Coordinates of C-alpha atoms in Angstrom, one line a residue:
Chain A
X225 CA 7.9 66.1 66.9
X226 CA 9.7 63.1 65.5
X227 CA 7.9 60.7 67.9
X228 CA 4.6 62.1 66.9
X229 CA 5.3 61.7 63.2
X230 CA 6.5 58.0 63.7
X231 CA 3.4 57.2 65.7
X232 CA 1.2 58.8 63.0
X233 CA 2.8 56.8 60.2
X234 CA 2.5 53.5 62.2
X235 CA -1.2 54.3 62.9
X236 CA -1.7 55.1 59.2
X237 CA -0.1 51.8 58.1
X238 CA -2.1 49.8 60.6
X239 CA -5.3 51.5 59.6
X240 CA -4.5 50.7 56.0
X241 CA -3.9 47.1 56.8
X242 CA -7.0 46.7 59.0
X243 CA -9.3 48.1 56.4
X244 CA -8.0 46.0 53.5
X245 CA -9.9 42.9 52.6
X246 CA -7.9 39.8 51.6
X247 CA -8.8 38.8 48.0
X248 CA -9.2 35.0 47.5
X249 CA -6.1 33.4 45.9
X250 CA -8.1 31.7 43.1
X251 CA -9.9 34.8 42.1
X252 CA -6.7 36.8 42.0
X253 CA -5.0 34.1 40.0
X254 CA -7.9 33.8 37.6
X255 CA -7.9 37.5 37.0
X256 CA -4.2 37.8 36.5
X257 CA -4.0 34.7 34.2
X258 CA -6.9 36.0 32.1
X259 CA -5.2 39.4 31.7
X260 CA -2.0 37.6 30.7
X261 CA -4.0 35.5 28.3
X262 CA -5.5 38.6 26.6
X263 CA -2.1 40.2 26.2
X264 CA -0.5 37.1 24.8
X265 CA -3.4 36.4 22.5
X266 CA -3.6 39.9 21.1
X267 CA 0.2 40.1 20.6
X268 CA 0.2 36.9 18.7
X269 CA 2.0 34.7 21.2
X270 CA -0.2 31.7 20.6
X271 CA 2.0 29.2 22.5
X272 CA 2.0 31.4 25.6
X273 CA -1.7 32.4 25.5
X274 CA -3.4 29.0 25.8
X275 CA -1.6 27.9 29.0
X276 CA -2.7 31.2 30.6
X277 CA -6.3 30.6 29.6
X278 CA -6.1 27.1 31.0
X279 CA -4.8 28.4 34.3
X280 CA -7.5 31.1 34.4
X281 CA -10.1 28.5 33.8
X282 CA -8.7 26.1 36.4
X283 CA -8.5 28.9 39.0
X284 CA -12.1 29.9 38.3
X285 CA -13.1 26.2 38.6
X286 CA -11.5 26.1 42.0
X287 CA -14.0 28.8 43.2
X288 CA -17.0 26.8 42.0
X289 CA -18.2 30.0 40.2
X290 CA -19.9 29.1 36.9
X291 CA -20.7 32.8 36.3
X292 CA -17.0 33.6 36.4
X293 CA -16.1 30.6 34.3
X294 CA -18.7 31.7 31.7
X295 CA -17.2 35.2 31.6
X296 CA -13.7 33.7 31.1
X297 CA -15.0 31.8 28.1
X298 CA -16.9 34.9 26.8
X299 CA -13.6 36.9 27.1
X300 CA -12.0 34.2 24.9
X301 CA -14.8 34.3 22.3
X302 CA -14.6 38.1 22.3
X303 CA -10.9 38.0 21.5
X304 CA -11.4 35.6 18.7
X305 CA -14.2 37.8 17.3
X306 CA -11.9 40.8 17.6
X307 CA -9.3 38.9 15.5
X308 CA -12.0 37.8 13.0
X309 CA -11.7 34.2 14.0
X310 CA -14.4 31.6 14.6
X311 CA -14.7 30.1 18.1
X312 CA -16.0 26.8 19.6
X313 CA -18.9 27.9 21.9
X314 CA -19.8 24.4 23.2
X315 CA -18.3 25.0 26.7
X316 CA -20.3 28.3 27.2
X317 CA -23.5 26.6 26.0
X318 CA -23.0 23.8 28.6
X319 CA -22.4 26.3 31.4
X320 CA -25.4 28.4 30.3
X321 CA -27.6 25.4 30.4
X322 CA -26.6 24.6 34.0
X323 CA -26.6 28.2 35.2
X324 CA -28.2 30.6 32.7
X325 CA -27.3 34.3 33.3
X326 CA -29.1 36.8 31.1
X327 CA -26.2 39.3 30.8
X328 CA -23.8 36.5 29.8
X329 CA -26.2 35.1 27.2
X330 CA -26.9 38.6 25.9
X331 CA -23.2 39.2 25.3
X332 CA -22.9 35.8 23.7
X333 CA -25.7 36.7 21.3
X334 CA -24.0 40.0 20.6
X335 CA -20.8 38.2 19.7
X336 CA -22.7 35.8 17.4
X337 CA -24.4 38.7 15.7
X338 CA -27.9 37.8 17.0
X339 CA -28.6 41.5 17.6
X340 CA -32.4 41.2 17.9
X341 CA -32.1 38.7 20.7
X342 CA -29.9 41.1 22.7
X343 CA -31.4 43.3 25.4
X344 CA -29.5 46.6 25.4
X345 CA -29.5 47.1 29.1
X346 CA -27.7 43.8 29.7
X347 CA -24.8 44.6 27.5
X348 CA -21.7 46.5 28.8
X349 CA -22.4 50.3 28.5
X350 CA -19.6 50.6 25.8
X351 CA -21.9 49.0 23.2
X352 CA -25.1 50.9 24.0
X353 CA -24.9 53.1 20.9
X354 CA -23.3 50.4 18.7
X355 CA -26.0 47.7 19.2
X356 CA -28.7 50.1 17.9
X357 CA -26.7 50.9 14.8
X358 CA -25.9 47.2 14.3
X359 CA -29.6 46.4 14.4
X360 CA -30.3 49.1 11.7
X361 CA -27.2 47.9 9.7
X362 CA -26.3 51.6 9.1
X363 CA -22.7 51.4 8.0
X364 CA -22.2 55.2 7.9
X365 CA -23.3 55.6 11.5
X366 CA -21.2 52.7 12.6
X367 CA -18.1 54.3 11.1
X368 CA -18.8 57.3 13.3
X369 CA -19.9 55.3 16.4
X370 CA -17.1 52.8 16.6
X371 CA -14.2 55.3 17.1
X372 CA -16.2 56.9 20.0
X373 CA -16.0 53.7 22.1
X374 CA -13.5 54.4 24.8
X375 CA -12.0 51.0 25.5
X376 CA -9.7 50.0 22.5
X377 CA -10.5 46.3 23.0
X378 CA -14.2 47.0 22.9
X379 CA -13.7 49.1 19.8
X380 CA -11.9 46.2 18.1
X381 CA -14.6 43.7 19.2
X382 CA -17.2 46.0 17.7
X383 CA -15.2 46.1 14.4
X384 CA -14.9 42.3 14.5
X385 CA -18.6 41.8 15.0
X386 CA -19.5 44.2 12.2
X387 CA -17.0 42.7 9.8
X388 CA -18.0 39.2 10.6
X389 CA -21.8 39.7 10.5
X390 CA -22.7 42.8 8.5
X391 CA -21.6 44.4 5.2
X392 CA -18.5 46.4 5.8
X393 CA -16.2 48.8 4.0
X394 CA -12.5 49.8 4.2
X395 CA -13.2 52.5 6.8
X396 CA -14.2 50.0 9.4
X397 CA -11.2 47.8 8.5
X398 CA -9.0 50.8 8.7
X399 CA -10.4 51.7 12.1
X400 CA -9.7 48.2 13.4
X401 CA -6.2 48.3 11.9
X402 CA -5.5 51.6 13.6
X403 CA -6.7 50.3 17.0
X404 CA -4.6 47.1 16.6
X405 CA -1.5 49.1 15.5
X406 CA -1.8 51.7 18.3
X407 CA -1.9 48.9 20.9
X408 CA 0.7 46.6 19.3
X409 CA -1.9 43.8 18.8
X410 CA -0.2 41.8 16.1
X411 CA -2.8 39.0 15.7
X412 CA -5.9 41.2 14.9
X413 CA -3.6 43.6 12.9
X414 CA -2.6 40.8 10.5
X415 CA -6.2 39.5 10.4
X416 CA -7.6 43.0 9.4
X417 CA -4.8 43.6 6.9
X418 CA -5.5 40.3 5.3
X419 CA -9.2 41.2 5.2
X420 CA -8.4 44.5 3.6
X421 CA -6.3 42.9 1.0
X422 CA -9.1 40.6 0.1
X423 CA -11.5 43.5 0.1
X424 CA -9.4 45.3 -2.5
X425 CA -8.9 42.2 -4.5
X426 CA -12.7 41.6 -4.6
X427 CA -13.1 45.1 -6.0
X428 CA -10.4 44.8 -8.6
X429 CA -8.1 47.3 -6.9
X430 CA -5.0 45.1 -7.4
X431 CA -2.4 47.8 -6.8
X432 CA -3.8 48.5 -3.3
X433 CA -4.1 44.8 -2.6
X434 CA -0.5 44.2 -3.7
X435 CA 0.6 47.0 -1.5
X436 CA -1.2 45.5 1.5
X437 CA 0.3 42.1 0.7
X438 CA 3.8 43.5 0.6
X439 CA 3.2 45.3 3.9
X440 CA 2.0 42.0 5.4
X441 CA 5.0 40.1 4.2
X442 CA 7.3 42.7 5.7
X443 CA 5.5 42.7 9.0
X444 CA 5.4 39.0 9.3
X445 CA 9.2 38.6 8.7
Chain B
X265 CA -10.7 -116.7 -29.2
X266 CA -7.0 -117.7 -29.2
X267 CA -4.3 -115.4 -27.8
X268 CA -2.6 -115.1 -31.2
X269 CA -5.8 -113.9 -32.8
X270 CA -6.2 -111.1 -30.2
X271 CA -2.6 -109.9 -30.7
X272 CA -3.0 -109.8 -34.4
X273 CA -6.3 -107.8 -34.1
X274 CA -4.6 -105.3 -31.7
X275 CA -1.7 -104.7 -34.1
X276 CA -4.1 -104.3 -37.1
X277 CA -6.2 -101.8 -35.2
X278 CA -3.2 -99.8 -34.0
X279 CA -1.8 -99.7 -37.5
X280 CA -5.1 -98.5 -38.9
X281 CA -5.4 -95.7 -36.2
X282 CA -1.8 -94.6 -36.9
X283 CA -2.4 -94.5 -40.6
X284 CA -5.6 -92.6 -40.2
X285 CA -3.9 -90.1 -37.9
X286 CA -1.0 -89.7 -40.4
X287 CA -3.5 -89.2 -43.2
X288 CA -5.5 -86.6 -41.2
X289 CA -2.3 -84.7 -40.4
X290 CA -1.1 -84.9 -43.9
X291 CA -4.4 -83.5 -45.1
X292 CA -4.5 -80.8 -42.5
X293 CA -0.9 -79.8 -43.5
X294 CA -2.0 -79.5 -47.1
X295 CA -0.2 -82.5 -48.3
X296 CA -2.9 -83.3 -50.7
X297 CA -3.8 -79.8 -51.7
X298 CA -2.8 -78.5 -55.1
X299 CA -0.2 -75.8 -54.8
X300 CA 0.2 -73.1 -57.4
X301 CA 3.6 -71.6 -58.1
X302 CA 4.0 -68.0 -59.2
X303 CA 7.2 -66.3 -60.2
X304 CA 8.1 -62.8 -59.2
X305 CA 11.1 -60.8 -60.2
X306 CA 13.5 -58.4 -58.5
X307 CA 16.6 -56.5 -59.4
X308 CA 18.3 -57.7 -56.2
X309 CA 18.0 -60.8 -54.2
X310 CA 19.0 -59.1 -51.0
X311 CA 16.7 -59.7 -48.1
X312 CA 14.9 -62.5 -50.0
X313 CA 15.1 -65.9 -48.3
X314 CA 13.6 -69.2 -49.0
X315 CA 10.6 -69.9 -46.7
X316 CA 9.9 -66.2 -46.5
X317 CA 6.1 -65.8 -45.8
X318 CA 3.7 -64.3 -48.4
X319 CA 1.1 -62.2 -46.6
X320 CA -2.3 -61.0 -47.8
X321 CA -4.2 -58.7 -45.5
X322 CA -2.1 -59.8 -42.5
X323 CA -2.6 -63.6 -43.2
X324 CA 0.0 -66.0 -44.4
X325 CA -1.2 -67.3 -47.8
X326 CA 2.1 -68.9 -49.0
X327 CA 5.8 -68.8 -48.9
X328 CA 8.9 -68.3 -51.0
X329 CA 9.8 -71.7 -52.4
X330 CA 13.0 -70.9 -54.3
X331 CA 15.3 -68.1 -55.5
X332 CA 16.9 -68.2 -58.9
X333 CA 19.0 -65.9 -61.0
X334 CA 18.1 -65.8 -64.7
X335 CA 20.3 -65.0 -67.7
X336 CA 19.6 -61.3 -67.5
X337 CA 20.7 -61.1 -63.9
X338 CA 17.2 -60.7 -62.6
X339 CA 16.4 -62.6 -59.5
X340 CA 13.4 -64.8 -59.9
X341 CA 11.4 -65.6 -56.8
X342 CA 9.2 -68.6 -56.9
X343 CA 6.3 -68.5 -54.4
X344 CA 3.9 -71.3 -53.6
X345 CA 0.3 -70.5 -52.9
X346 CA -2.1 -73.3 -51.9
X347 CA -5.2 -73.6 -53.9
X348 CA -7.5 -72.2 -51.2
X349 CA -5.5 -69.0 -51.2
X350 CA -4.9 -68.6 -54.9
X351 CA -8.1 -66.5 -55.3
X352 CA -6.3 -63.6 -53.8
X353 CA -3.7 -63.6 -56.5
X354 CA -5.1 -61.6 -59.4
X355 CA -3.7 -60.0 -62.5
X356 CA -3.6 -56.5 -60.9
X357 CA -2.1 -57.8 -57.6
X358 CA 1.1 -56.0 -56.6
X359 CA 3.9 -57.6 -54.6
X360 CA 6.1 -55.7 -52.2
X361 CA 9.0 -56.8 -50.1
X362 CA 8.4 -55.4 -46.7
X363 CA 11.4 -55.2 -44.3
X364 CA 10.1 -54.0 -41.0
X365 CA 12.3 -52.4 -38.4
X366 CA 11.3 -55.2 -36.0
X367 CA 10.2 -58.6 -37.2
X368 CA 11.0 -60.8 -40.2
X369 CA 10.9 -59.6 -43.8
X370 CA 7.8 -60.7 -45.9
X371 CA 6.2 -60.3 -49.2
X372 CA 3.0 -58.4 -49.1
X373 CA 0.3 -59.1 -51.6
X374 CA -2.1 -56.3 -52.4
X375 CA -5.1 -56.8 -54.6
X376 CA -7.2 -53.8 -55.3
X377 CA -9.8 -55.4 -57.5
X378 CA -10.7 -58.9 -56.5
X379 CA -13.0 -59.1 -59.5
X380 CA -10.0 -59.1 -62.0
X381 CA -9.0 -62.4 -63.6
X382 CA -6.7 -64.8 -61.8
X383 CA -3.0 -64.3 -62.4
X384 CA -1.6 -66.7 -64.9
X385 CA 1.4 -68.7 -63.6
X386 CA 3.6 -67.6 -66.4
X387 CA 3.3 -63.9 -65.6
X388 CA 6.3 -62.5 -63.7
X389 CA 5.4 -59.3 -61.8
X390 CA 8.2 -57.3 -60.2
X391 CA 8.5 -57.0 -56.4
X392 CA 8.6 -53.5 -54.9
X393 CA 10.6 -52.9 -51.8
X394 CA 9.6 -51.2 -48.6
X395 CA 12.6 -50.9 -46.4
X396 CA 11.6 -49.6 -43.0
X397 CA 15.1 -50.0 -41.7
X398 CA 16.7 -47.9 -44.5
X399 CA 13.8 -45.4 -44.3
X400 CA 14.3 -45.1 -40.6
X401 CA 18.0 -44.7 -41.1
X402 CA 17.5 -42.1 -43.8
X403 CA 15.1 -40.3 -41.5
X404 CA 17.4 -40.6 -38.5
X405 CA 20.4 -39.5 -40.4
X406 CA 19.6 -35.7 -40.4
X407 CA 18.5 -36.1 -36.8
X408 CA 21.8 -37.7 -36.0
X409 CA 23.6 -34.9 -37.7
X410 CA 21.6 -32.4 -35.7
X411 CA 22.3 -34.3 -32.5
X412 CA 26.0 -34.3 -33.3
X413 CA 25.7 -30.6 -33.8
X414 CA 23.9 -30.1 -30.6
X415 CA 26.5 -32.2 -28.8
X416 CA 29.2 -30.1 -30.3
X417 CA 27.4 -26.9 -29.2
X418 CA 26.9 -28.4 -25.7
X419 CA 30.6 -29.2 -25.6
X420 CA 31.5 -25.7 -26.6
X421 CA 29.0 -24.3 -24.1
X422 CA 30.3 -26.5 -21.4
X423 CA 33.8 -25.2 -22.2
X424 CA 32.5 -21.6 -21.9
X425 CA 30.7 -22.4 -18.7
X426 CA 33.8 -24.0 -17.4
X427 CA 35.8 -20.8 -18.3
X428 CA 33.1 -18.6 -16.8
X429 CA 33.0 -20.8 -13.6
X430 CA 36.7 -20.4 -13.3
X431 CA 36.4 -16.6 -13.7
X432 CA 33.5 -16.5 -11.2
X433 CA 35.5 -18.6 -8.8
X434 CA 38.3 -16.2 -9.1
X435 CA 35.9 -13.2 -8.7
X436 CA 34.1 -14.7 -5.7
X437 CA 36.8 -16.7 -4.0
X438 CA 39.9 -15.1 -5.4
X439 CA 42.3 -13.0 -3.3
X440 CA 40.5 -9.7 -4.2
X441 CA 37.2 -11.5 -4.8
X442 CA 33.7 -10.7 -3.5
X443 CA 33.7 -13.2 -0.6
X444 CA 36.9 -12.0 1.0
X445 CA 35.6 -8.4 0.6
X446 CA 32.3 -9.4 2.3
X447 CA 34.3 -11.1 5.0
X448 CA 36.3 -7.9 5.4
X449 CA 33.1 -5.8 5.5
X450 CA 31.5 -8.1 8.0
X451 CA 34.6 -7.9 10.2
X452 CA 34.5 -4.1 10.0
X453 CA 30.8 -4.1 10.8
X454 CA 31.4 -6.5 13.7
X455 CA 34.2 -4.2 15.0
X456 CA 31.9 -1.2 14.6
X457 CA 29.1 -3.0 16.4
X458 CA 31.4 -3.7 19.3
X459 CA 32.2 0.0 19.4
X460 CA 28.5 0.7 19.2
X461 CA 28.0 -1.4 22.2
X462 CA 30.2 1.0 24.1
X463 CA 28.2 3.9 22.7
X464 CA 24.9 2.2 23.7
X465 CA 26.3 1.6 27.2
X466 CA 27.3 5.3 27.3
X467 CA 23.8 6.3 26.1
X468 CA 22.3 4.1 28.8
X469 CA 24.5 5.7 31.4
X470 CA 23.6 9.2 30.1
X471 CA 19.9 8.3 30.1
X472 CA 20.3 7.0 33.7
X473 CA 22.1 10.2 34.7
X474 CA 19.5 12.3 33.0
X475 CA 16.8 10.4 34.8
X476 CA 18.5 11.0 38.1
X477 CA 19.0 14.6 37.0
X478 CA 15.3 14.9 36.4
X479 CA 14.6 14.1 40.0
X480 CA 16.8 17.0 40.9
X481 CA 14.9 19.1 38.4
X482 CA 11.6 18.2 40.1
X483 CA 13.0 19.2 43.4
X484 CA 14.4 22.4 41.9
X485 CA 11.0 23.1 40.2
X486 CA 9.2 22.6 43.5
X487 CA 11.7 24.9 45.2
X488 CA 11.2 27.6 42.5
X489 CA 7.4 27.2 42.8
X490 CA 7.7 27.7 46.5
X491 CA 9.8 30.8 46.1
X492 CA 7.5 32.2 43.4
X493 CA 4.6 31.6 45.6
X494 CA 6.3 33.3 48.6
X495 CA 7.2 36.3 46.4
X496 CA 3.7 36.3 45.0
X497 CA 2.2 36.4 48.4
X498 CA 4.7 39.2 49.5
X499 CA 3.8 41.2 46.4
X500 CA 0.1 40.8 47.1
X501 CA 0.5 41.7 50.7
X502 CA 2.5 44.9 49.8
X503 CA -0.1 45.6 47.1
X504 CA -2.9 45.2 49.6
X505 CA -1.2 47.4 52.2
X506 CA 0.1 50.1 50.0
X507 CA -2.4 50.6 47.2
X508 CA -5.7 49.5 48.8
X509 CA -6.2 47.5 45.8
X510 CA -9.8 46.7 45.0
X511 CA -11.0 43.1 44.5
X512 CA -10.3 42.3 40.9
X513 CA -13.4 41.7 38.9
X514 CA -13.6 39.7 35.7
X515 CA -15.8 41.4 33.2
X516 CA -16.5 40.9 29.6
X517 CA -14.6 43.4 27.4

């Protein structure tokens, strides 16, 4: 009985090994470095994030895959949008000129707020409902739609695009704050809190603005 | 013509020529001109001398002939003016004794109105005195006083400067003066510089050691890289074998 069990385990392990396909080193490295970059960026570790991005970019360059390189840049732009920051899109434009890929360009337009130039089917499925609402600029629907996006990063990106490109209110900002806080994403959290403080100040709600300011000061210590 | 006759003729001619020459010279020297004598008066005879020139507009027109003292103690100065110059001497002429700082004293005649009648010889005008030397001395006197004062001041100043120089000497070169202190400081600095040399040598040594150490670091780094790579490969192998991990795909978020 013991012999049969041992032989069965060996056969199982061998079968596992023989079926598995070896992932190229560069692709694996690019993936892992990009994931590390995302985590470091969102958690506010600026010094650590950029080297990871560079490594991801270099790894993708090694594979001579411009599509992959373009997606790495789009990931970076998406994170900046999620943190309400501007980004330098020159590298993506260069890549797109050499090897234009419709889905990448659609995502780029989506991040830049050119909603009419975006074909819905080319966007990730997360945003299929959001893009329609964004085109109609319906804030009330957006407040309902955004929390229904499953992926928290996609939810934050949607908030970022809305706040940067369309008229917003405190509900959207609060949604983004909640997403950031739930995941411990310090960088977007501070950005949305600052935006919320400015929102209150613009409307003369100084007490609320002051409260947000104090909260920010405490969090940044 | 006999020899005696020729000699006689020569002597007569010579005598005639000599006489004519003498006559000409006498005439030129005014021997035959009429000379007018005028008398001037002065309270003092100082500076007046016989033969002193009488000058009109810068030209000699006569000279002092004699000096006399009258009963009242007034000095009478007799001047002789030849006839050709007497026209310059008029009733309103004034006479001044001019004693320049440089040159001989002379009597200056000034006639404002040449149309006035000629001066009679019995009129005795008084001689004014212009004394350049005295004037100069009078003018120089206050200057001299000032110069004396300045000299005294200079002397006083010089004494002060001397005293100050002595003090400065003491302050600079004295026992506790600046220069010995500077020397002391320089010696200190030199001593410290020597110590610094040792420090610089030490720093060089440390830098060299650090440089050598860096080589070790590089080796260490490459070793660590190798180890990490090996571990990474092992992890990936295990991952592939155990979890049937799918090929990672980079997607836009």
